[in-house]
CSV table of C-alpha atoms and ligand atoms in Angstrom, one decimal:
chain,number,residue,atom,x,y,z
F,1,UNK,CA,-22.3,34.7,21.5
F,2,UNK,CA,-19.3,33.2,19.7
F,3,UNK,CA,-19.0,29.2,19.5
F,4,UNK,CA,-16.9,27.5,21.9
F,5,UNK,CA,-14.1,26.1,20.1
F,6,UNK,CA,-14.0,22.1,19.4
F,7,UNK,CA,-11.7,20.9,22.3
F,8,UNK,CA,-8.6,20.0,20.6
F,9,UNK,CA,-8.1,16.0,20.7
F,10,UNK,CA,-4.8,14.7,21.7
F,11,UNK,CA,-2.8,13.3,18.6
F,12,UNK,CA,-1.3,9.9,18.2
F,13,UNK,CA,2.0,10.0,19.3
F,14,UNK,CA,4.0,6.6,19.9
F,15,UNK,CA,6.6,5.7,22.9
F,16,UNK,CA,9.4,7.0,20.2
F,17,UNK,CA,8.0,10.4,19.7
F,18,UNK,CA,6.6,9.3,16.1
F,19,UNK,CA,3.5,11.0,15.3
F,20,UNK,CA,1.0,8.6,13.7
F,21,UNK,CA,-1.1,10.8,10.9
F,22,UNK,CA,-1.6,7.9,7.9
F,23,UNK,CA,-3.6,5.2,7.9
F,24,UNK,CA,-3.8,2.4,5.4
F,25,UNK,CA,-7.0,0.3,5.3
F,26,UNK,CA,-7.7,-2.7,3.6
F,27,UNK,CA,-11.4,-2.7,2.7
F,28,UNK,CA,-11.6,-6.7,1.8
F,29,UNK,CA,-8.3,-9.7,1.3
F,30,UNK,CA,-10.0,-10.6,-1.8
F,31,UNK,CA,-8.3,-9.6,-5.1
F,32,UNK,CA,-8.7,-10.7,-8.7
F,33,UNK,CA,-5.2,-11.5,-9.3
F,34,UNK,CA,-2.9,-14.0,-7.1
F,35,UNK,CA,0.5,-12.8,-7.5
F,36,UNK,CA,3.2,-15.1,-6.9
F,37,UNK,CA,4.9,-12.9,-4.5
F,38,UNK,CA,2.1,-12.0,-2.9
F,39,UNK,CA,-0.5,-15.0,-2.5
F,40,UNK,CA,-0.3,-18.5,-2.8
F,41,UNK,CA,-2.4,-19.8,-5.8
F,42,UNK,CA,-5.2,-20.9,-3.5
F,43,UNK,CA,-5.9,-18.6,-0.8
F,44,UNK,CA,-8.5,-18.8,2.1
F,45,UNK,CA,-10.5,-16.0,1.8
F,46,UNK,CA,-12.4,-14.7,5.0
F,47,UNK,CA,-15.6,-15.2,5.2
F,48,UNK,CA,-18.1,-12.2,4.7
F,49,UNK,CA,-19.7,-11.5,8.0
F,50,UNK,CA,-16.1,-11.3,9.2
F,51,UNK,CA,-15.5,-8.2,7.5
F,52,UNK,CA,-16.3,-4.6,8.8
F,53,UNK,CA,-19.2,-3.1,6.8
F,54,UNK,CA,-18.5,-0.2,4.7
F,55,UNK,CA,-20.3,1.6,7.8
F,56,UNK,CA,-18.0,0.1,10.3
F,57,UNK,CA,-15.4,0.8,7.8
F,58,UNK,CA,-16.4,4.8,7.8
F,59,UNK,CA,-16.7,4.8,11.5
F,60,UNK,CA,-13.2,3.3,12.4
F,61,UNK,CA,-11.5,5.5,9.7
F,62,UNK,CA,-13.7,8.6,11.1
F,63,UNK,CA,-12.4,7.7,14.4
F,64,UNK,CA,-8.8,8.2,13.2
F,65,UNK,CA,-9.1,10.9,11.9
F,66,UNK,CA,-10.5,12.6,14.3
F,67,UNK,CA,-7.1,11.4,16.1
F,68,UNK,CA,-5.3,13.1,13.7
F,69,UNK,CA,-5.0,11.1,10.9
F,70,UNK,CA,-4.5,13.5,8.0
F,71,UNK,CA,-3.5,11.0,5.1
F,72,UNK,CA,-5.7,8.0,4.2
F,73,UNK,CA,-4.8,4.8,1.9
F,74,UNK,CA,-7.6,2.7,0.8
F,75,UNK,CA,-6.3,-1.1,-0.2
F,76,UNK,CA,-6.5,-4.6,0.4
F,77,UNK,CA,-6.5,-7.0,-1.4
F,78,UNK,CA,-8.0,-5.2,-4.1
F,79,UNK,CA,-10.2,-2.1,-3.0
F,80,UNK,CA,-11.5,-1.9,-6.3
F,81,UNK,CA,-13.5,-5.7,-6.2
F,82,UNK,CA,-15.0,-4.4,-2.7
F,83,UNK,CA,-18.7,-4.3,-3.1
F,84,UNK,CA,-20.0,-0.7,-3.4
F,85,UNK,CA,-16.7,0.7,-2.7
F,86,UNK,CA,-17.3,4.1,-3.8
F,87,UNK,CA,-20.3,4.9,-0.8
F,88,UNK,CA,-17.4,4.4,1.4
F,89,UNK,CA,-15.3,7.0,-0.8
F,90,UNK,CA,-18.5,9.3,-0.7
F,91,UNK,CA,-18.9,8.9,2.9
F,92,UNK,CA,-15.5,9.8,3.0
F,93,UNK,CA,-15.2,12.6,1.1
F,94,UNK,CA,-17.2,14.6,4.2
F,95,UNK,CA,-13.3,14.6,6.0
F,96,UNK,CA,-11.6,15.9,2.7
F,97,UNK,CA,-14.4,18.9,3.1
F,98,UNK,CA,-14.0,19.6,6.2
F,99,UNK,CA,-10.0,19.4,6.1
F,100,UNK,CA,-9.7,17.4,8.4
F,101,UNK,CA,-8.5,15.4,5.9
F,102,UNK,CA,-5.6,16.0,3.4
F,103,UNK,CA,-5.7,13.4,1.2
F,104,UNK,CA,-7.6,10.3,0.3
F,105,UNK,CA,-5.5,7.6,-1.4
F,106,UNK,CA,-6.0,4.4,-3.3
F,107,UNK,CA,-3.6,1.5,-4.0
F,108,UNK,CA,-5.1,-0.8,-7.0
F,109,UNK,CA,-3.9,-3.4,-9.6
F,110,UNK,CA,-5.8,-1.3,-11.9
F,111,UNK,CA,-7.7,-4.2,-13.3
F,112,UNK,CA,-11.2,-2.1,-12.4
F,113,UNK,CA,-9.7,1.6,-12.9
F,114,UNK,CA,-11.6,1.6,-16.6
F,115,UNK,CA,-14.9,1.5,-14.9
F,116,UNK,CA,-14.3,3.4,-11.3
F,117,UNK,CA,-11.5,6.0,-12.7
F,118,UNK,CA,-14.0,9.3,-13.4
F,119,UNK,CA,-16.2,8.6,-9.9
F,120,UNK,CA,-12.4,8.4,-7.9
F,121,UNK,CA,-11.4,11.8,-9.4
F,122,UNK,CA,-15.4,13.2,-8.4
F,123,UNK,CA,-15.0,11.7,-5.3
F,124,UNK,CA,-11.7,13.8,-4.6
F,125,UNK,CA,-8.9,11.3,-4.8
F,126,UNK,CA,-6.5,12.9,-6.8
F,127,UNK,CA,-3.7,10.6,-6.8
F,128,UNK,CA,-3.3,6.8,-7.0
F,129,UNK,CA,-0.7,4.1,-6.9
F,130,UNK,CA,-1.4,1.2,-8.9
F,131,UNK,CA,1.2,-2.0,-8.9
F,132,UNK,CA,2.4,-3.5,-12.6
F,133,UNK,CA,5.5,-5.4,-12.1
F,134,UNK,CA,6.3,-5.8,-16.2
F,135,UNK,CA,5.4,-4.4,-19.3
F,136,UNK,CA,5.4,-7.7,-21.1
F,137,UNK,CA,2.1,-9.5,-21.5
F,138,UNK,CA,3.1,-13.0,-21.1
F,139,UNK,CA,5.3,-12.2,-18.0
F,140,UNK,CA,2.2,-10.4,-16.7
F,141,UNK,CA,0.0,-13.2,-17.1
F,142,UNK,CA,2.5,-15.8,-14.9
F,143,UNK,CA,3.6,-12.7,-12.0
F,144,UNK,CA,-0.5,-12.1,-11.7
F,145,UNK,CA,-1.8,-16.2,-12.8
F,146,UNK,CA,-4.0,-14.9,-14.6
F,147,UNK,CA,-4.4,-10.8,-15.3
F,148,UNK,CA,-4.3,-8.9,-18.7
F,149,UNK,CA,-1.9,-6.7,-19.2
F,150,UNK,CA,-3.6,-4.4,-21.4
F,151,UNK,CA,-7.0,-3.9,-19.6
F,152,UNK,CA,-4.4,-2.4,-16.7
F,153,UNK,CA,-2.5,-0.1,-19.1
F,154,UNK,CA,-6.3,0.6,-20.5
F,155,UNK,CA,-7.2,1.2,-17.0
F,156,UNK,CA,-4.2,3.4,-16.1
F,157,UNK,CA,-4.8,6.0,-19.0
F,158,UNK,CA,-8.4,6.4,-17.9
F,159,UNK,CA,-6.9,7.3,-14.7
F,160,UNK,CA,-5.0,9.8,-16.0
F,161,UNK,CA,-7.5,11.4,-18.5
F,162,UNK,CA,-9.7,11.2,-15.1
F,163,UNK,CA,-6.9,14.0,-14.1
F,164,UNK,CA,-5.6,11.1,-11.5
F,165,UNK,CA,-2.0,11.6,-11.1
F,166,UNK,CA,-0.8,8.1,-11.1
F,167,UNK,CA,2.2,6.7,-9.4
F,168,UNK,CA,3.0,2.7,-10.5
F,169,UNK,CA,4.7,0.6,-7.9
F,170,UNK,CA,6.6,-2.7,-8.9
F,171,UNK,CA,8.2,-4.9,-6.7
F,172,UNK,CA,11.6,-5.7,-7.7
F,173,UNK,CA,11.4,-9.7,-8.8
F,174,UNK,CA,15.1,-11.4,-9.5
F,175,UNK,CA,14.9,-13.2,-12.8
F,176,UNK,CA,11.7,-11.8,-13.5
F,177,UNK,CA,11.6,-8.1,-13.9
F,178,UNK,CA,15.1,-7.4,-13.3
F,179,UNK,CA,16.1,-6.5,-16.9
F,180,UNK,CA,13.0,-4.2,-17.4
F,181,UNK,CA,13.5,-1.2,-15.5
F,182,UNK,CA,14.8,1.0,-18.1
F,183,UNK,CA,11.7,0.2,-20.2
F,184,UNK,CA,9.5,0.4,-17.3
F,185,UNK,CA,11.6,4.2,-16.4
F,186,UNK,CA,10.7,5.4,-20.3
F,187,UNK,CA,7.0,3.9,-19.9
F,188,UNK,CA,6.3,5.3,-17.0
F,189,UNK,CA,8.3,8.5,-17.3
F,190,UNK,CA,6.9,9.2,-21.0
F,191,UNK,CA,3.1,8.9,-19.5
F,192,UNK,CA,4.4,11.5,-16.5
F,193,UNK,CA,4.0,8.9,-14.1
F,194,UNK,CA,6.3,8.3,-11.0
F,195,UNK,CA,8.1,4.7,-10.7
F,196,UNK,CA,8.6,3.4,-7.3
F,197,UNK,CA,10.5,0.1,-6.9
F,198,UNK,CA,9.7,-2.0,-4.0
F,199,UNK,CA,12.0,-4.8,-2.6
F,200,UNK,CA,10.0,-7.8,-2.1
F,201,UNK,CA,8.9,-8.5,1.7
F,202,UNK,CA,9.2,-11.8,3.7
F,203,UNK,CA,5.1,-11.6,4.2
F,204,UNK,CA,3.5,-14.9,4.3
F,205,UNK,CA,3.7,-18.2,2.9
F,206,UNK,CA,3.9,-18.8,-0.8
F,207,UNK,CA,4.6,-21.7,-3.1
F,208,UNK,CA,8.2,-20.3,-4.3
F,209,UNK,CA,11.3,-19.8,-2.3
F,210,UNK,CA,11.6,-16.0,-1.7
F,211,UNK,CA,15.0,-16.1,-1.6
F,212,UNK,CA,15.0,-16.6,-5.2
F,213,UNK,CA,13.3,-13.7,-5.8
F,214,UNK,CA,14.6,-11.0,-3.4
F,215,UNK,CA,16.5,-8.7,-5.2
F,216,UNK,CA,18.2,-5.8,-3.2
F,217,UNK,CA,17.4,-2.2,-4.9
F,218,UNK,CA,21.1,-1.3,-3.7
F,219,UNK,CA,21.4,-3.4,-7.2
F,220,UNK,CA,19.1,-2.0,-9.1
F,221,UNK,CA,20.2,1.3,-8.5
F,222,UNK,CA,24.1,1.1,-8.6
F,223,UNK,CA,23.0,-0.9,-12.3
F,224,UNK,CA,20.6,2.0,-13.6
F,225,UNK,CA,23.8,4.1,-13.4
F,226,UNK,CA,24.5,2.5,-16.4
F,227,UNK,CA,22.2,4.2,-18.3
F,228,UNK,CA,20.6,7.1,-16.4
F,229,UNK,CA,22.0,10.0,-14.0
F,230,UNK,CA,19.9,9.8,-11.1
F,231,UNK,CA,19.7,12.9,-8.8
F,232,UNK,CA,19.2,12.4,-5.3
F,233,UNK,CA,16.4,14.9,-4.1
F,234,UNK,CA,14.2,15.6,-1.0
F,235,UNK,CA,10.8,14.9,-2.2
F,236,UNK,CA,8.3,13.0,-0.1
F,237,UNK,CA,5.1,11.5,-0.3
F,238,UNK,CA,4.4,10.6,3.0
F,239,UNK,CA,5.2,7.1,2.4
F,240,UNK,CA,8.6,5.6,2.8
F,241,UNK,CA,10.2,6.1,-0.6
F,242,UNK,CA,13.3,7.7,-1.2
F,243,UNK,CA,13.2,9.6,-4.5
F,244,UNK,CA,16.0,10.6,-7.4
F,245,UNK,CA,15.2,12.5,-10.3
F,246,UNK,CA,16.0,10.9,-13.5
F,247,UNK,CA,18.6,14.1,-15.6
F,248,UNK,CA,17.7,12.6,-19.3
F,249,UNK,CA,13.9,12.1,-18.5
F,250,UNK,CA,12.9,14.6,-15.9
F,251,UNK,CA,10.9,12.2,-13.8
F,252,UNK,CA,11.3,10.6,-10.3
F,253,UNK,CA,12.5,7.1,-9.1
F,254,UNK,CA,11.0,5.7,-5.8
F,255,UNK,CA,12.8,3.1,-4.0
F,256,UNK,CA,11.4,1.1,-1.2
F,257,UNK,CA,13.5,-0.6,0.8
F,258,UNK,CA,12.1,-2.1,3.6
F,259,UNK,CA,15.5,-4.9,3.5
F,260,UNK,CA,18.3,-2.8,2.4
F,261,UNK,CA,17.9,0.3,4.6
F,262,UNK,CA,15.3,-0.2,7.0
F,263,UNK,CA,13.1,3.2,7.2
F,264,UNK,CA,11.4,2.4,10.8
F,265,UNK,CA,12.5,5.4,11.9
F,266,UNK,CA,10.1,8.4,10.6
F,267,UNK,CA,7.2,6.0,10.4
F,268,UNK,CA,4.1,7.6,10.9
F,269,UNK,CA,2.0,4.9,9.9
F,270,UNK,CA,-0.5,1.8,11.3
F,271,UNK,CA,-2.9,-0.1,9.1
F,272,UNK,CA,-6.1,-1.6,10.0
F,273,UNK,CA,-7.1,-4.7,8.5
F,274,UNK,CA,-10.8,-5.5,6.8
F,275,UNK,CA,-11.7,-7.2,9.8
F,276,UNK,CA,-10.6,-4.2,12.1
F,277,UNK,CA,-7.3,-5.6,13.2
F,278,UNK,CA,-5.1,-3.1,14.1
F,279,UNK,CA,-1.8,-3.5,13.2
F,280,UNK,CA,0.9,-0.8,14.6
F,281,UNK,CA,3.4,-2.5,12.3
F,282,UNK,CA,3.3,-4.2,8.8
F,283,UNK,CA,6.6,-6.4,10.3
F,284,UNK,CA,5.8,-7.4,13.5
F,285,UNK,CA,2.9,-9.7,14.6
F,286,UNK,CA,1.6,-7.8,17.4
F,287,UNK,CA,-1.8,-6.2,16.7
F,288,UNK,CA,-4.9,-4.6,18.4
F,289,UNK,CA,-8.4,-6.1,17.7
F,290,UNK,CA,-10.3,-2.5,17.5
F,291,UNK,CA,-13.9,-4.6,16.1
F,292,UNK,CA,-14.6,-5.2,19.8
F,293,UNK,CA,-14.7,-2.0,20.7
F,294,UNK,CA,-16.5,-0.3,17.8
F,295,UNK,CA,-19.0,-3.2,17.6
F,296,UNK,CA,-19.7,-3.0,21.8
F,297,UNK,CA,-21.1,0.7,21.5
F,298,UNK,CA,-22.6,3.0,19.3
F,299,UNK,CA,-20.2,6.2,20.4
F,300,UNK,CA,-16.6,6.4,20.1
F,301,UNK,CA,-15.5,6.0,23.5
F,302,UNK,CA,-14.0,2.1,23.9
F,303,UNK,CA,-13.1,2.6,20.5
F,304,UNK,CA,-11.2,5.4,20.7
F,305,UNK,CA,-9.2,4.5,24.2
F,306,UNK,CA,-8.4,1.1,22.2
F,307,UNK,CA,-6.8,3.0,19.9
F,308,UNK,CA,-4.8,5.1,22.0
F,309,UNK,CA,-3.5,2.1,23.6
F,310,UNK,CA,-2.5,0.4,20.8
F,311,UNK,CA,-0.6,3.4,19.3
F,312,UNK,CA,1.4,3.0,23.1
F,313,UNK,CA,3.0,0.5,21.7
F,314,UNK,CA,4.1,0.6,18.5
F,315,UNK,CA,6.8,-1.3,18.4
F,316,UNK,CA,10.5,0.6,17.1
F,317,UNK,CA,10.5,-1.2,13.9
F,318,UNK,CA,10.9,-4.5,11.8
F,319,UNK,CA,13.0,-7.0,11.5
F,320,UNK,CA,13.1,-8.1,8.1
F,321,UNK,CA,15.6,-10.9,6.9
F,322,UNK,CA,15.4,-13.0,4.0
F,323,UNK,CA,17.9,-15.9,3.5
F,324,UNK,CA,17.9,-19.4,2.5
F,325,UNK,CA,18.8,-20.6,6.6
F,326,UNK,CA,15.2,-18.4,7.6
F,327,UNK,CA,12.9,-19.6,5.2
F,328,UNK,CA,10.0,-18.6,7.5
F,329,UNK,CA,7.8,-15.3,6.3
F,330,UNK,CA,8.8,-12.8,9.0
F,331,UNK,CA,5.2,-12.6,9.5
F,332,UNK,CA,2.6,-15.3,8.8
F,333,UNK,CA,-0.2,-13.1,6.9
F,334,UNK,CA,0.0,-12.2,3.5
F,335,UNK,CA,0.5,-8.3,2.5
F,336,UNK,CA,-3.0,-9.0,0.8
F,337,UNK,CA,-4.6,-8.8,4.7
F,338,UNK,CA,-2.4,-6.3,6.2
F,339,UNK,CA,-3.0,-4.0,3.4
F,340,UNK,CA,-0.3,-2.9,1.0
H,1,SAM,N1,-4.5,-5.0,-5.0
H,1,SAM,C1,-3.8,-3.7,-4.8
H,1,SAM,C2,-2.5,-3.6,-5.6
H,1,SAM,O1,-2.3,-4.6,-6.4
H,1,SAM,O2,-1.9,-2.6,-5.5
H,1,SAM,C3,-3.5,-3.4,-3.3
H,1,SAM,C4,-3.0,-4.4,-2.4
H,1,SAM,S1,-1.4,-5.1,-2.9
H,1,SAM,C5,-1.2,-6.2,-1.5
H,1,SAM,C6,-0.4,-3.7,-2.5
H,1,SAM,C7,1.1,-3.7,-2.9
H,1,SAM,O3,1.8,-4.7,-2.2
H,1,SAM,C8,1.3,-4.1,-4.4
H,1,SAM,O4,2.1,-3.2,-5.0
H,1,SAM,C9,2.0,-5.4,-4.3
H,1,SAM,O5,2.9,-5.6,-5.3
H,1,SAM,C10,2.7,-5.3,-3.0
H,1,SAM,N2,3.2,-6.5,-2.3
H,1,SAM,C11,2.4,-7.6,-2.1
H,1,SAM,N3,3.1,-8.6,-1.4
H,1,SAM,C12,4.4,-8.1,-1.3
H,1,SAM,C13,5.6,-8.6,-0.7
H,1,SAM,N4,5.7,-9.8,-0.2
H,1,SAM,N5,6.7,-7.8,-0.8
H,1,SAM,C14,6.6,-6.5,-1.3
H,1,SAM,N6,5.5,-6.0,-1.9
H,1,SAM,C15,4.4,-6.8,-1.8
């Protein structure tokens, strides 16, 4: 007798039509670095029992998937310092067999990519985004407090020799990076890496004023015209970049711009927070606490009509401003809980 078919299960589609299919988690707030734009110098961390377990952490991604959820981020903080990260990569991997996952994804500061870059590639990530904001060791040191430059560029080539295609993300700084981009375009370029800029966010508090670091890519772009002829083209990566190919280098500029042109529109995303906080939107402050309802049973059920719930009402979009009158982050938690 041939097997019934597995009833089809209704996919996540929002009260604007957006189909939800990628899901960023952040597997711990903890990091090893506290960059300025990021974290204030002496964060709160949560406390452990807090946190999902790497089981929890399998079932509520599990649960999205079978939602449809065909791309997956892991982040945080910094995935990498999570304690016996990879059994939730293994555990994992059973959804990139079965296809009903496409991709699994990481977002790192590289610091650990020496030791964990041959089990990601075994594992089946193929491609990974890590974040270095300047080539320059000293400037490294002060963006991070404390990091080392060259154990991330050590960490990024073991990557790559993993057969990790690797994307670096840097968040445009005023005053800080802003004269580095053609170095960080031949860098990252010459290694056949992709260079996404980001504009920096109004997420959480922080000892400096943002205002004196936002720097709009509208900028950084009409300046790189200077020196490079960039080609606008249609590739995507699921995320929110806009990409141009660079004509005298061959490789592709990112640009995030979450300020300057607000992308809301084709989101397809929601993140979940390490300690299962839903949030529909990385702008807005509204969330759903889905730990309840995974912790209350052992099947899906709750879980799953939580989740449905939530994604009924992900909200149209942010809001971002950042001027000197609204000092105020736009929301009060750091990108480091949120997930990146
Ligand atoms: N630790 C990992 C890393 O460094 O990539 C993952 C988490 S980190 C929060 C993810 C990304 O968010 C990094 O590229 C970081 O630069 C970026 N980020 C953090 N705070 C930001 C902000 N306020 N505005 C824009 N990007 C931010």
């Amino acid at each position: 007798m041939p097997l019934a078919s597995p009833i089809p299960r209704p996919a996540m589609i929002d009260p604007f039509g957006r189909h939800v299919s990628y899901l960023r988690v952040s597997v711990t707030d903890r990091c090893d670095f506290r960059c300025v734009y990021c974290m204030s110098e002496h964060m709160t961390f949560l406390p452990k029992p807090e946190l999902l377990s790497l089981e929890e952490l399998d079932r509520m991604c599990s649960a999205f998937i079978a939602k449809g959820v065909k791309k997956l981020r892991i982040t945080g903080g910094e995935p990498l310092v999570r304690k016996n990260i990879l059994s939730l990569l293994v555990a994992l991997g059973r959804h990139l067999k079965s296809g009903a996952l496409e991709e699994l994804t990481l977002t790192t500061n590289g610091s650990q990519l020496e030791k964990y870059a041959v089990d990601l590639a075994r594992l089946g990530v193929k491609r990974i985004n890590v974040s270095l904001d300047t080539l320059d060791i000293d400037k490294f040191r002060k963006i991070t407090r404390w990091g080392d430059l060259a154990k991330v560029q050590a960490g990024i080539k073991a990557a790559q020799a993993a057969g990790l295609h690797v994307k670096l993300n840097t968040v445009a700084l005023k005053n800080v990076n802003e004269d580095e981009y053609d170095d960080m375009i031949r860098y990252a370029h010459g290694a056949g890496m992709d260079l996404t800029l980001i504009e920096t966010m109004p997420l959480g508090e922080i000892e400096g004023d943002r205002t004196d670091q936002y720097l709009p890519l509208s900028v950084v772009r009409a300046r790189m015209l200077d020196h490079w002829t960039l080609e606008d083209i249609p590739y995507r990566t699921g995320g929110p970049a806009r990409y141009v190919r660079v004509k005298e280098t061959g490789g592709r500029i990112g640009f995030i711009t979450p300020l300057t042109h607000n992308f809301c529109e084709s989101c397809n995303r929601v993140r979940i927070t390490c300690t299962g906080q839903l949030y529909m939107c990385l702008g807005q402050e509204d969330m759903a606490d889905l730990r309840a309802p995974l912790r209350a049973s052992k099947d899906d059920a709750l879980l799953s009509a939580a989740i449905d719930e939530a994604i009924g009402r992900k909200p149209k979009g942010h809001d971002f401003v950042i001027e000197r009158r609204n000092a105020k982050p736009a929301v009060a938690r750091h990108m480091s809980v949120t997930g990146g």
